[in-house]
Every structure is written in C-alpha cells, then in structure tokens.
Amino acid sequence: MSRRPQYSIRMRSAKSGGHVSGAEGIYEKHDISAIVKEYTERALIHDKGAADEIRITIEELREKPKKISSLPLYTLNTKNAGAAKKAAREILTSVGITERAVEEAFTSLDVGITMRGAMLMNIEGVRLEPDLLRGVRVTRMGITKKAAADLARKLGRLGLNNSTIKEALILASKVHKYRMVLGELCISDDPNYTTGYIATRTHGYIRLPRIKKRGVPFGGRAFFITGGEVKDLIKYLQITPVVISNIKPCEGVVTLKEILQRRAHR
Ligand code: WAQ
Ligand code: MG
C-alpha cells in the first residue's frame, strides 16, 4: 500500500463560453505531466470542435481515497429511444422510483439546456439540487492502474474499451456506493454518442443504445435519491475521493427480463 501523495487531476474545456468536454482521475505525482498532456490533447480534438479555453486543476488529496468495486456492466439491445425509455422506466421503477419521476427526468433532459452537473430528484420527481442551472458535479474519482488494466481487458472483449464508457462507469460506481442514491439516468451531451445508461446498486450499470438520435447536442444526468441529508450526499459526490480498485463482470447484450430477474446483489 503506497503512502505517496495522490492527486486529483481535472480538465474542463469550453468553446465560446459553452462546455465542450471534461475528464478527471486520481493519480500519483510521476503521472501528472503525462495526464496533463493527454487531457489537453483530448480537449483540442473533440466532436464539438476544438476548445478555446482549457482549465486543468491539479490538487493534492488530503484524504486517502476510499477503494470500491465497479458496478457490473450490461448492454440492452434497445432499438430506438422509445425502447430505451421503456427499459429505463421498468428498471428504475422496480427500485421504488415513481413513473412520474422517470418521466420528469426524461423531459428535463430533453429541453436542450446542458447542465454542468447532475439533477438530484426525489422518487416523486421533485428537484432537490441547490443550483438548478448548474446541477451537482461528481468529482475526485479515479481507478487504480491494476483495475484499469482489468477493465480495459474486460471491455476489450466486448469491443467497448473506450474512455467514454470507462469514465461513465467510474462515475456511476462512485455515485451508487452512497445509500441515498437509488438510480441514475444518463444521456451523453456528445452529438455523436447515442448510447446512454441507467444504473442502480442492485442491477448495475446498464447501457441503453440509441437512447437519442444522432446529432442531438445535449444530454444530462439525473440521480434519483431517497430520504437523507442532501448536503451530506453533495459533499460525498463532490469532495470524497474514491478509487475503483476492483472490477465486477462486464457482460455483452442481455435482455430486459434477465436484468430484472438476476439482480447483481452487491
Ligand atoms: N458530475 C455530474 N454530472 C455530470 C458530470 C459529472 N462529473 N459530467 C457530466 N455530467 C452531466 C452533464 O449534465 C452532461 O451534460 C451529462 O452529464 C452528460 O455528460 O456505456 O459521455 O460527459 O456507452 O456527455 C455514457 C456512456 C456516456 C454510455 C455519458 O456523458 C455507454 C457521457 P457526458
Ligand atoms: Mg460529453
């Protein structure tokens, strides 16, 4: 176990004041310059166009990161947005989130305003985040080198080894470790990325292909939460450093029925 200091490195890029991309991780000192280079290049080459402003934050962590497992990963063969929405509704309502809340989340993600962070919704669909325009950003998460290699190998077998999926899985795994979070809906804001996902602690991370039409330049995230201190949840999401150190199974295409039946209990 290393006692060397660890660093949160975060990148955000913008073009004409609008958000373009972001990336982050938790690293050791000797990795910093390579990561800064990687993040900078990523900001300069993006589907939404090259950024004209790139901000990189490098911060030594005061707290030792909490080590957790990833959520297991599955893919549903949803053929269009309607099928993806139906699957999302069935899975999310099975953990106690109301249909109204799921509907509300889809509607809010479809108005065309891209928030920097996620919406927090109670199971009735009432928004609880203090800043409704910005949302809540999850930060200070990463993956150990060993787990990253394991994840790359598992996703590689499925032809899914890309940074979009890996980063989303890391984020969701941090979020769902917190008991107050019951579920999540995510649609990328990247116009060419049409696969979204939903996640719950019991079902895992479930990819939903074709959840949006190609070319749509907005998306978003909603976390469905149950009773508890919203302040403490926000503090966990934003501040507590979490590192994925163990990778749960990553499976290929499964059916909705299989997902609803064999919940991956953790
Ligand atoms: N914390 C909270 N919300 C965030 C964060 C964050 N760190 N980063 C992005 N968001 C919100 C924000 O509203 C974005 O507009 C929205 O989520 C989508 O972000 O397995 O790429 O970075 O193939 O565009 C899903 C991968 C990819 C599915 C999701 O999200 C798969 C993705 P994006
Ligand atoms: Mg994006």
PDB file of C-alpha atoms and ligand atoms in Angstrom:
ATOM      1  CA  MET A   1       0.000   0.000   0.000  1.00  0.00           C
ATOM      2  CA  SER A   2       1.565   3.257  -1.075  1.00  0.00           C
ATOM      3  CA  ARG A   3       1.648   6.224   1.259  1.00  0.00           C
ATOM      4  CA  ARG A   4       2.718   8.534  -1.536  1.00  0.00           C
ATOM      5  CA  PRO A   5       0.540  11.606  -2.045  1.00  0.00           C
ATOM      6  CA  GLN A   6      -2.197  11.296  -4.617  1.00  0.00           C
ATOM      7  CA  TYR A   7      -3.553  13.988  -6.859  1.00  0.00           C
ATOM      8  CA  SER A   8      -6.933  14.762  -8.332  1.00  0.00           C
ATOM      9  CA  ILE A   9      -6.425  15.995 -11.908  1.00  0.00           C
ATOM     10  CA  ARG A  10      -9.468  17.537 -13.557  1.00  0.00           C
ATOM     11  CA  MET A  11      -9.909  19.065 -17.003  1.00  0.00           C
ATOM     12  CA  ARG A  12     -12.754  21.150 -18.340  1.00  0.00           C
ATOM     13  CA  SER A  13     -12.819  22.713 -21.761  1.00  0.00           C
ATOM     14  CA  ALA A  14     -15.084  25.269 -23.350  1.00  0.00           C
ATOM     15  CA  LYS A  15     -15.683  26.937 -26.692  1.00  0.00           C
ATOM     16  CA  SER A  16     -17.251  30.400 -26.917  1.00  0.00           C
ATOM     17  CA  GLY A  17     -18.151  30.041 -23.255  1.00  0.00           C
ATOM     18  CA  GLY A  18     -20.026  26.743 -23.715  1.00  0.00           C
ATOM     19  CA  HIS A  19     -18.983  23.444 -22.183  1.00  0.00           C
ATOM     20  CA  VAL A  20     -17.185  21.042 -24.549  1.00  0.00           C
ATOM     21  CA  SER A  21     -15.610  18.259 -22.547  1.00  0.00           C
ATOM     22  CA  GLY A  22     -14.283  17.172 -19.209  1.00  0.00           C
ATOM     23  CA  ALA A  23     -12.127  14.430 -17.769  1.00  0.00           C
ATOM     24  CA  GLU A  24     -10.621  13.542 -14.448  1.00  0.00           C
ATOM     25  CA  GLY A  25      -8.848  10.970 -12.406  1.00  0.00           C
ATOM     26  CA  ILE A  26      -6.740  10.313  -9.311  1.00  0.00           C
ATOM     27  CA  TYR A  27      -3.030   9.847  -9.959  1.00  0.00           C
ATOM     28  CA  GLU A  28       0.423   9.727  -8.433  1.00  0.00           C
ATOM     29  CA  LYS A  29       2.921  12.524  -8.807  1.00  0.00           C
ATOM     30  CA  HIS A  30       5.004  10.908 -11.541  1.00  0.00           C
ATOM     31  CA  ASP A  31       1.894  10.528 -13.739  1.00  0.00           C
ATOM     32  CA  ILE A  32       0.941  14.201 -13.670  1.00  0.00           C
ATOM     33  CA  SER A  33       2.736  15.514 -16.754  1.00  0.00           C
ATOM     34  CA  ALA A  34       1.596  12.639 -18.996  1.00  0.00           C
ATOM     35  CA  ILE A  35      -2.006  13.058 -17.861  1.00  0.00           C
ATOM     36  CA  VAL A  36      -1.952  16.821 -18.393  1.00  0.00           C
ATOM     37  CA  LYS A  37      -0.753  16.165 -21.947  1.00  0.00           C
ATOM     38  CA  GLU A  38      -3.424  13.531 -22.544  1.00  0.00           C
ATOM     39  CA  TYR A  39      -6.245  15.736 -21.218  1.00  0.00           C
ATOM     40  CA  THR A  40      -5.030  18.751 -23.194  1.00  0.00           C
ATOM     41  CA  GLU A  41      -4.945  16.792 -26.431  1.00  0.00           C
ATOM     42  CA  ARG A  42      -8.387  15.437 -25.733  1.00  0.00           C
ATOM     43  CA  ALA A  43      -9.769  18.948 -25.240  1.00  0.00           C
ATOM     44  CA  LEU A  44      -8.211  20.109 -28.505  1.00  0.00           C
ATOM     45  CA  ILE A  45      -9.669  17.235 -30.527  1.00  0.00           C
ATOM     46  CA  HIS A  46     -13.360  16.874 -29.819  1.00  0.00           C
ATOM     47  CA  ASP A  47     -16.530  16.205 -31.795  1.00  0.00           C
ATOM     48  CA  LYS A  48     -17.943  19.525 -30.663  1.00  0.00           C
ATOM     49  CA  GLY A  49     -14.875  21.298 -32.070  1.00  0.00           C
ATOM     50  CA  ALA A  50     -11.580  22.369 -30.551  1.00  0.00           C
ATOM     51  CA  ALA A  51     -11.826  24.172 -27.234  1.00  0.00           C
ATOM     52  CA  ASP A  52     -10.739  27.797 -26.935  1.00  0.00           C
ATOM     53  CA  GLU A  53     -10.401  27.524 -23.170  1.00  0.00           C
ATOM     54  CA  ILE A  54      -8.971  24.576 -21.237  1.00  0.00           C
ATOM     55  CA  ARG A  55      -8.805  24.523 -17.479  1.00  0.00           C
ATOM     56  CA  ILE A  56      -6.783  21.915 -15.692  1.00  0.00           C
ATOM     57  CA  THR A  57      -6.811  21.572 -11.918  1.00  0.00           C
ATOM     58  CA  ILE A  58      -4.160  19.564 -10.108  1.00  0.00           C
ATOM     59  CA  GLU A  59      -4.785  19.123  -6.422  1.00  0.00           C
ATOM     60  CA  GLU A  60      -3.063  17.033  -3.810  1.00  0.00           C
ATOM     61  CA  LEU A  61      -5.634  14.988  -1.907  1.00  0.00           C
ATOM     62  CA  ARG A  62      -5.725  15.427   1.839  1.00  0.00           C
ATOM     63  CA  GLU A  63      -7.829  12.352   2.338  1.00  0.00           C
ATOM     64  CA  LYS A  64      -6.815   8.850   1.313  1.00  0.00           C
ATOM     65  CA  PRO A  65      -9.199   7.687  -1.456  1.00  0.00           C
ATOM     66  CA  LYS A  66     -11.852   5.155  -0.486  1.00  0.00           C
ATOM     67  CA  LYS A  67     -11.464   1.944  -2.504  1.00  0.00           C
ATOM     68  CA  ILE A  68     -14.573   0.425  -4.051  1.00  0.00           C
ATOM     69  CA  SER A  69     -15.677  -2.058  -6.747  1.00  0.00           C
ATOM     70  CA  SER A  70     -17.156  -1.025 -10.072  1.00  0.00           C
ATOM     71  CA  LEU A  71     -20.792  -1.732 -10.865  1.00  0.00           C
ATOM     72  CA  PRO A  72     -21.276  -4.772 -13.118  1.00  0.00           C
ATOM     73  CA  LEU A  73     -21.888  -3.689 -16.725  1.00  0.00           C
ATOM     74  CA  TYR A  74     -24.530  -4.912 -19.179  1.00  0.00           C
ATOM     75  CA  THR A  75     -25.914  -3.777 -22.524  1.00  0.00           C
ATOM     76  CA  LEU A  76     -29.534  -3.958 -23.634  1.00  0.00           C
ATOM     77  CA  ASN A  77     -30.278  -4.151 -27.339  1.00  0.00           C
ATOM     78  CA  THR A  78     -32.666  -1.187 -27.345  1.00  0.00           C
ATOM     79  CA  LYS A  79     -33.551  -0.358 -30.947  1.00  0.00           C
ATOM     80  CA  ASN A  80     -34.718   3.241 -30.508  1.00  0.00           C
ATOM     81  CA  ALA A  81     -35.404   5.993 -27.980  1.00  0.00           C
ATOM     82  CA  GLY A  82     -38.828   4.581 -27.147  1.00  0.00           C
ATOM     83  CA  ALA A  83     -37.447   1.157 -26.269  1.00  0.00           C
ATOM     84  CA  ALA A  84     -34.627   2.683 -24.215  1.00  0.00           C
ATOM     85  CA  LYS A  85     -37.098   4.790 -22.281  1.00  0.00           C
ATOM     86  CA  LYS A  86     -39.354   1.812 -21.632  1.00  0.00           C
ATOM     87  CA  ALA A  87     -36.423  -0.259 -20.310  1.00  0.00           C
ATOM     88  CA  ALA A  88     -35.286   2.655 -18.132  1.00  0.00           C
ATOM     89  CA  ARG A  89     -38.781   3.034 -16.734  1.00  0.00           C
ATOM     90  CA  GLU A  90     -39.136  -0.658 -15.895  1.00  0.00           C
ATOM     91  CA  ILE A  91     -35.784  -0.958 -14.172  1.00  0.00           C
ATOM     92  CA  LEU A  92     -35.921   2.340 -12.287  1.00  0.00           C
ATOM     93  CA  THR A  93     -39.479   1.833 -11.047  1.00  0.00           C
ATOM     94  CA  SER A  94     -38.505  -1.637  -9.774  1.00  0.00           C
ATOM     95  CA  VAL A  95     -36.337   0.014  -7.100  1.00  0.00           C
ATOM     96  CA  GLY A  96     -39.072   2.362  -5.914  1.00  0.00           C
ATOM     97  CA  ILE A  97     -38.654   5.395  -8.180  1.00  0.00           C
ATOM     98  CA  THR A  98     -42.047   6.584  -9.434  1.00  0.00           C
ATOM     99  CA  GLU A  99     -43.004   6.644 -13.106  1.00  0.00           C
ATOM    100  CA  ARG A 100     -43.628  10.329 -12.681  1.00  0.00           C
ATOM    101  CA  ALA A 101     -40.019  10.882 -11.606  1.00  0.00           C
ATOM    102  CA  VAL A 102     -38.646   8.900 -14.556  1.00  0.00           C
ATOM    103  CA  GLU A 103     -40.901  10.874 -16.915  1.00  0.00           C
ATOM    104  CA  GLU A 104     -39.807  14.140 -15.315  1.00  0.00           C
ATOM    105  CA  ALA A 105     -36.128  13.210 -15.755  1.00  0.00           C
ATOM    106  CA  PHE A 106     -36.538  12.362 -19.455  1.00  0.00           C
ATOM    107  CA  THR A 107     -38.444  15.599 -20.024  1.00  0.00           C
ATOM    108  CA  SER A 108     -35.810  17.695 -18.249  1.00  0.00           C
ATOM    109  CA  LEU A 109     -33.000  16.065 -20.239  1.00  0.00           C
ATOM    110  CA  ASP A 110     -34.815  16.859 -23.447  1.00  0.00           C
ATOM    111  CA  VAL A 111     -35.314  20.627 -23.069  1.00  0.00           C
ATOM    112  CA  GLY A 112     -31.944  21.364 -24.617  1.00  0.00           C
ATOM    113  CA  ILE A 113     -30.208  23.049 -21.702  1.00  0.00           C
ATOM    114  CA  THR A 114     -26.940  21.355 -20.895  1.00  0.00           C
ATOM    115  CA  MET A 115     -26.132  21.499 -17.220  1.00  0.00           C
ATOM    116  CA  ARG A 116     -22.572  21.093 -15.961  1.00  0.00           C
ATOM    117  CA  GLY A 117     -23.668  18.626 -13.336  1.00  0.00           C
ATOM    118  CA  ALA A 118     -26.483  16.264 -12.485  1.00  0.00           C
ATOM    119  CA  MET A 119     -30.023  16.839 -11.327  1.00  0.00           C
ATOM    120  CA  LEU A 120     -30.968  15.385  -7.945  1.00  0.00           C
ATOM    121  CA  MET A 121     -34.536  14.126  -7.941  1.00  0.00           C
ATOM    122  CA  ASN A 122     -36.528  12.542  -5.180  1.00  0.00           C
ATOM    123  CA  ILE A 123     -38.588   9.455  -6.042  1.00  0.00           C
ATOM    124  CA  GLU A 124     -41.573  11.690  -6.842  1.00  0.00           C
ATOM    125  CA  GLY A 125     -39.575  13.689  -9.381  1.00  0.00           C
ATOM    126  CA  VAL A 126     -39.066  16.833  -7.297  1.00  0.00           C
ATOM    127  CA  ARG A 127     -35.716  18.532  -7.980  1.00  0.00           C
ATOM    128  CA  LEU A 128     -33.553  18.890  -4.869  1.00  0.00           C
ATOM    129  CA  GLU A 129     -30.222  20.276  -6.076  1.00  0.00           C
ATOM    130  CA  PRO A 130     -29.454  23.751  -4.697  1.00  0.00           C
ATOM    131  CA  ASP A 131     -28.403  25.159  -8.075  1.00  0.00           C
ATOM    132  CA  LEU A 132     -30.951  24.117 -10.702  1.00  0.00           C
ATOM    133  CA  LEU A 133     -28.952  25.504 -13.623  1.00  0.00           C
ATOM    134  CA  ARG A 134     -25.584  24.010 -12.731  1.00  0.00           C
ATOM    135  CA  GLY A 135     -26.580  20.764 -11.017  1.00  0.00           C
ATOM    136  CA  VAL A 136     -24.191  18.747  -8.863  1.00  0.00           C
ATOM    137  CA  ARG A 137     -20.842  17.672 -10.282  1.00  0.00           C
ATOM    138  CA  VAL A 138     -19.302  14.425  -9.175  1.00  0.00           C
ATOM    139  CA  THR A 139     -15.554  14.842  -8.826  1.00  0.00           C
ATOM    140  CA  ARG A 140     -12.498  13.275  -7.220  1.00  0.00           C
ATOM    141  CA  MET A 141     -12.850   9.776  -8.573  1.00  0.00           C
ATOM    142  CA  GLY A 142     -10.373   7.504 -10.284  1.00  0.00           C
ATOM    143  CA  ILE A 143      -9.243   3.949 -10.885  1.00  0.00           C
ATOM    144  CA  THR A 144      -6.103   2.066  -9.845  1.00  0.00           C
ATOM    145  CA  LYS A 145      -3.700   1.025 -12.609  1.00  0.00           C
ATOM    146  CA  LYS A 146      -4.415  -2.639 -11.956  1.00  0.00           C
ATOM    147  CA  ALA A 147      -8.182  -2.172 -12.090  1.00  0.00           C
ATOM    148  CA  ALA A 148      -7.821  -0.004 -15.213  1.00  0.00           C
ATOM    149  CA  ALA A 149      -5.951  -2.831 -16.954  1.00  0.00           C
ATOM    150  CA  ASP A 150      -8.607  -5.342 -15.870  1.00  0.00           C
ATOM    151  CA  LEU A 151     -11.409  -3.045 -17.056  1.00  0.00           C
ATOM    152  CA  ALA A 152      -9.682  -2.454 -20.405  1.00  0.00           C
ATOM    153  CA  ARG A 153      -9.368  -6.204 -20.865  1.00  0.00           C
ATOM    154  CA  LYS A 154     -12.995  -6.942 -19.915  1.00  0.00           C
ATOM    155  CA  LEU A 155     -14.392  -4.146 -22.091  1.00  0.00           C
ATOM    156  CA  GLY A 156     -11.981  -5.015 -24.899  1.00  0.00           C
ATOM    157  CA  ARG A 157     -13.505  -8.481 -25.204  1.00  0.00           C
ATOM    158  CA  LEU A 158     -16.833  -6.737 -25.877  1.00  0.00           C
ATOM    159  CA  GLY A 159     -15.360  -4.172 -28.266  1.00  0.00           C
ATOM    160  CA  LEU A 160     -16.198  -1.474 -25.715  1.00  0.00           C
ATOM    161  CA  ASN A 161     -12.797  -0.339 -24.487  1.00  0.00           C
ATOM    162  CA  ASN A 162     -13.187   3.434 -24.809  1.00  0.00           C
ATOM    163  CA  SER A 163     -12.742   6.296 -22.374  1.00  0.00           C
ATOM    164  CA  THR A 164     -16.373   7.466 -22.573  1.00  0.00           C
ATOM    165  CA  ILE A 165     -17.628   4.176 -21.150  1.00  0.00           C
ATOM    166  CA  LYS A 166     -14.800   3.785 -18.650  1.00  0.00           C
ATOM    167  CA  GLU A 167     -15.284   7.271 -17.235  1.00  0.00           C
ATOM    168  CA  ALA A 168     -19.053   6.884 -17.030  1.00  0.00           C
ATOM    169  CA  LEU A 169     -18.672   3.543 -15.229  1.00  0.00           C
ATOM    170  CA  ILE A 170     -16.201   5.054 -12.746  1.00  0.00           C
ATOM    171  CA  LEU A 171     -18.534   7.977 -12.074  1.00  0.00           C
ATOM    172  CA  ALA A 172     -21.612   5.757 -11.645  1.00  0.00           C
ATOM    173  CA  SER A 173     -19.716   3.345  -9.392  1.00  0.00           C
ATOM    174  CA  LYS A 174     -18.802   6.209  -7.054  1.00  0.00           C
ATOM    175  CA  VAL A 175     -22.322   7.627  -7.070  1.00  0.00           C
ATOM    176  CA  HIS A 176     -24.138   4.362  -6.355  1.00  0.00           C
ATOM    177  CA  LYS A 177     -21.898   3.478  -3.425  1.00  0.00           C
ATOM    178  CA  TYR A 178     -23.855   6.091  -1.459  1.00  0.00           C
ATOM    179  CA  ARG A 179     -27.003   4.545   0.026  1.00  0.00           C
ATOM    180  CA  MET A 180     -29.243   7.568  -0.594  1.00  0.00           C
ATOM    181  CA  VAL A 181     -28.872   7.132  -4.358  1.00  0.00           C
ATOM    182  CA  LEU A 182     -31.439   4.729  -5.794  1.00  0.00           C
ATOM    183  CA  GLY A 183     -30.924   5.163  -9.505  1.00  0.00           C
ATOM    184  CA  GLU A 184     -29.414   7.187 -12.307  1.00  0.00           C
ATOM    185  CA  LEU A 185     -30.290   8.133 -15.866  1.00  0.00           C
ATOM    186  CA  CYS A 186     -27.555   9.429 -18.180  1.00  0.00           C
ATOM    187  CA  ILE A 187     -27.625  10.659 -21.754  1.00  0.00           C
ATOM    188  CA  SER A 188     -24.399  11.975 -23.285  1.00  0.00           C
ATOM    189  CA  ASP A 189     -24.294  15.565 -24.496  1.00  0.00           C
ATOM    190  CA  ASP A 190     -21.995  14.465 -27.320  1.00  0.00           C
ATOM    191  CA  PRO A 191     -23.989  14.695 -30.594  1.00  0.00           C
ATOM    192  CA  ASN A 192     -22.391  11.520 -31.961  1.00  0.00           C
ATOM    193  CA  TYR A 193     -22.734   9.444 -28.809  1.00  0.00           C
ATOM    194  CA  THR A 194     -26.202   7.933 -28.807  1.00  0.00           C
ATOM    195  CA  THR A 195     -25.793   5.280 -26.090  1.00  0.00           C
ATOM    196  CA  GLY A 196     -26.937   6.271 -22.615  1.00  0.00           C
ATOM    197  CA  TYR A 197     -27.242   4.245 -19.444  1.00  0.00           C
ATOM    198  CA  ILE A 198     -29.172   3.765 -16.278  1.00  0.00           C
ATOM    199  CA  ALA A 199     -27.722   2.434 -13.064  1.00  0.00           C
ATOM    200  CA  THR A 200     -28.908   1.102  -9.756  1.00  0.00           C
ATOM    201  CA  ARG A 201     -26.931  -0.544  -6.977  1.00  0.00           C
ATOM    202  CA  THR A 202     -28.868  -3.796  -7.395  1.00  0.00           C
ATOM    203  CA  HIS A 203     -28.973  -4.013 -11.208  1.00  0.00           C
ATOM    204  CA  GLY A 204     -25.617  -2.470 -12.067  1.00  0.00           C
ATOM    205  CA  TYR A 205     -24.672  -0.218 -14.987  1.00  0.00           C
ATOM    206  CA  ILE A 206     -26.987  -0.880 -17.913  1.00  0.00           C
ATOM    207  CA  ARG A 207     -26.141   0.543 -21.322  1.00  0.00           C
ATOM    208  CA  LEU A 208     -29.034   1.728 -23.487  1.00  0.00           C
ATOM    209  CA  PRO A 209     -28.073   2.049 -27.162  1.00  0.00           C
ATOM    210  CA  ARG A 210     -29.977   4.528 -29.349  1.00  0.00           C
ATOM    211  CA  ILE A 211     -31.464   6.425 -26.404  1.00  0.00           C
ATOM    212  CA  LYS A 212     -31.144   9.578 -28.502  1.00  0.00           C
ATOM    213  CA  LYS A 213     -30.943  10.483 -32.168  1.00  0.00           C
ATOM    214  CA  ARG A 214     -27.566  11.217 -33.722  1.00  0.00           C
ATOM    215  CA  GLY A 215     -26.822  14.938 -33.893  1.00  0.00           C
ATOM    216  CA  VAL A 216     -28.579  15.986 -30.697  1.00  0.00           C
ATOM    217  CA  PRO A 217     -26.046  18.240 -28.924  1.00  0.00           C
ATOM    218  CA  PHE A 218     -27.454  17.989 -25.417  1.00  0.00           C
ATOM    219  CA  GLY A 219     -27.954  15.395 -22.724  1.00  0.00           C
ATOM    220  CA  GLY A 220     -27.649  15.205 -18.981  1.00  0.00           C
ATOM    221  CA  ARG A 221     -27.752  13.183 -15.819  1.00  0.00           C
ATOM    222  CA  ALA A 222     -30.332  12.625 -13.106  1.00  0.00           C
ATOM    223  CA  PHE A 223     -29.667  10.925  -9.766  1.00  0.00           C
ATOM    224  CA  PHE A 224     -32.806   9.638  -8.060  1.00  0.00           C
ATOM    225  CA  ILE A 225     -32.446   9.866  -4.320  1.00  0.00           C
ATOM    226  CA  THR A 226     -34.316   8.792  -1.231  1.00  0.00           C
ATOM    227  CA  GLY A 227     -34.547  10.241   2.292  1.00  0.00           C
ATOM    228  CA  GLY A 228     -31.427  11.585   3.983  1.00  0.00           C
ATOM    229  CA  GLU A 229     -29.267  14.698   4.168  1.00  0.00           C
ATOM    230  CA  VAL A 230     -28.866  16.155   0.682  1.00  0.00           C
ATOM    231  CA  LYS A 231     -25.960  18.264   1.979  1.00  0.00           C
ATOM    232  CA  ASP A 232     -24.008  15.175   3.029  1.00  0.00           C
ATOM    233  CA  LEU A 233     -24.736  13.486  -0.292  1.00  0.00           C
ATOM    234  CA  ILE A 234     -23.463  16.508  -2.233  1.00  0.00           C
ATOM    235  CA  LYS A 235     -20.345  16.604  -0.095  1.00  0.00           C
ATOM    236  CA  TYR A 236     -19.696  12.924  -0.848  1.00  0.00           C
ATOM    237  CA  LEU A 237     -20.287  13.379  -4.580  1.00  0.00           C
ATOM    238  CA  GLN A 238     -18.052  16.437  -4.862  1.00  0.00           C
ATOM    239  CA  ILE A 239     -15.345  16.018  -2.259  1.00  0.00           C
ATOM    240  CA  THR A 240     -14.813  12.447  -1.034  1.00  0.00           C
ATOM    241  CA  PRO A 241     -12.053  10.837  -3.121  1.00  0.00           C
ATOM    242  CA  VAL A 242     -12.994   7.386  -4.393  1.00  0.00           C
ATOM    243  CA  VAL A 243     -10.914   4.991  -6.435  1.00  0.00           C
ATOM    244  CA  ILE A 244     -12.138   1.867  -8.223  1.00  0.00           C
ATOM    245  CA  SER A 245      -9.805  -0.970  -7.232  1.00  0.00           C
ATOM    246  CA  ASN A 246     -11.856  -3.991  -8.276  1.00  0.00           C
ATOM    247  CA  ILE A 247     -13.801  -4.667 -11.489  1.00  0.00           C
ATOM    248  CA  LYS A 248     -17.086  -6.569 -11.468  1.00  0.00           C
ATOM    249  CA  PRO A 249     -18.114  -8.587 -14.555  1.00  0.00           C
ATOM    250  CA  CYS A 250     -18.719  -6.775 -17.832  1.00  0.00           C
ATOM    251  CA  GLU A 251     -21.205  -8.677 -19.964  1.00  0.00           C
ATOM    252  CA  GLY A 252     -22.416  -8.369 -23.528  1.00  0.00           C
ATOM    253  CA  VAL A 253     -26.016  -7.977 -24.618  1.00  0.00           C
ATOM    254  CA  VAL A 254     -28.617  -9.218 -22.157  1.00  0.00           C
ATOM    255  CA  THR A 255     -32.422  -8.996 -22.205  1.00  0.00           C
ATOM    256  CA  LEU A 256     -34.528  -6.713 -20.041  1.00  0.00           C
ATOM    257  CA  LYS A 257     -36.066  -9.805 -18.478  1.00  0.00           C
ATOM    258  CA  GLU A 258     -32.638 -11.102 -17.480  1.00  0.00           C
ATOM    259  CA  ILE A 259     -31.771  -7.758 -15.905  1.00  0.00           C
ATOM    260  CA  LEU A 260     -34.988  -7.668 -13.924  1.00  0.00           C
ATOM    261  CA  GLN A 261     -34.550 -11.270 -12.776  1.00  0.00           C
ATOM    262  CA  ARG A 262     -30.930 -11.655 -11.840  1.00  0.00           C
ATOM    263  CA  ARG A 263     -30.074  -8.577  -9.919  1.00  0.00           C
ATOM    264  CA  ALA A 264     -26.371  -8.471  -9.269  1.00  0.00           C
ATOM    265  CA  HIS A 265     -26.500  -8.233  -5.479  1.00  0.00           C
ATOM    266  CA  ARG A 266     -23.541  -6.407  -4.027  1.00  0.00           C
TER     267      ARG A 266
HETATM  268  N1  WAQ B   1     -20.961  15.007 -12.489  1.00  0.00           N
HETATM  269  C1  WAQ B   1     -22.297  15.172 -12.674  1.00  0.00           C
HETATM  270  N2  WAQ B   1     -22.851  15.312 -13.866  1.00  0.00           N
HETATM  271  C2  WAQ B   1     -22.050  15.288 -14.937  1.00  0.00           C
HETATM  272  C3  WAQ B   1     -20.658  15.106 -14.829  1.00  0.00           C
HETATM  273  C4  WAQ B   1     -20.115  14.978 -13.532  1.00  0.00           C
HETATM  274  N3  WAQ B   1     -18.821  14.819 -13.328  1.00  0.00           N
HETATM  275  N4  WAQ B   1     -20.118  15.132 -16.076  1.00  0.00           N
HETATM  276  C5  WAQ B   1     -21.150  15.283 -16.915  1.00  0.00           C
HETATM  277  N5  WAQ B   1     -22.313  15.404 -16.232  1.00  0.00           N
HETATM  278  C6  WAQ B   1     -23.654  15.596 -16.781  1.00  0.00           C
HETATM  279  C7  WAQ B   1     -23.751  16.857 -17.613  1.00  0.00           C
HETATM  280  O1  WAQ B   1     -25.060  17.355 -17.493  1.00  0.00           O
HETATM  281  C8  WAQ B   1     -23.528  16.352 -19.012  1.00  0.00           C
HETATM  282  O2  WAQ B   1     -24.211  17.140 -19.958  1.00  0.00           O
HETATM  283  C9  WAQ B   1     -24.164  14.967 -18.961  1.00  0.00           C
HETATM  284  O3  WAQ B   1     -23.930  14.500 -17.633  1.00  0.00           O
HETATM  285  C10 WAQ B   1     -23.575  14.006 -19.943  1.00  0.00           C
HETATM  286  O4  WAQ B   1     -22.161  14.035 -19.787  1.00  0.00           O
HETATM  287  O5  WAQ B   1     -21.756   2.903 -21.626  1.00  0.00           O
HETATM  288  O6  WAQ B   1     -20.415  10.930 -22.120  1.00  0.00           O
HETATM  289  O7  WAQ B   1     -19.842  13.518 -20.310  1.00  0.00           O
HETATM  290  O8  WAQ B   1     -21.745   3.599 -23.712  1.00  0.00           O
HETATM  291  O9  WAQ B   1     -21.556  13.792 -22.213  1.00  0.00           O
HETATM  292  C11 WAQ B   1     -22.466   7.300 -21.361  1.00  0.00           C
HETATM  293  C12 WAQ B   1     -21.766   6.067 -21.787  1.00  0.00           C
HETATM  294  C13 WAQ B   1     -21.588   8.459 -21.686  1.00  0.00           C
HETATM  295  C14 WAQ B   1     -22.764   5.002 -22.069  1.00  0.00           C
HETATM  296  C15 WAQ B   1     -22.031   9.612 -20.906  1.00  0.00           C
HETATM  297  O10 WAQ B   1     -21.701  11.864 -20.583  1.00  0.00           O
HETATM  298  C16 WAQ B   1     -22.040   3.745 -22.502  1.00  0.00           C
HETATM  299  C17 WAQ B   1     -21.278  10.843 -21.281  1.00  0.00           C
HETATM  300  P1  WAQ B   1     -21.228  13.356 -20.802  1.00  0.00           P
HETATM  301 MG    MG B   2     -19.887  14.923 -23.075  1.00  0.00          MG
END
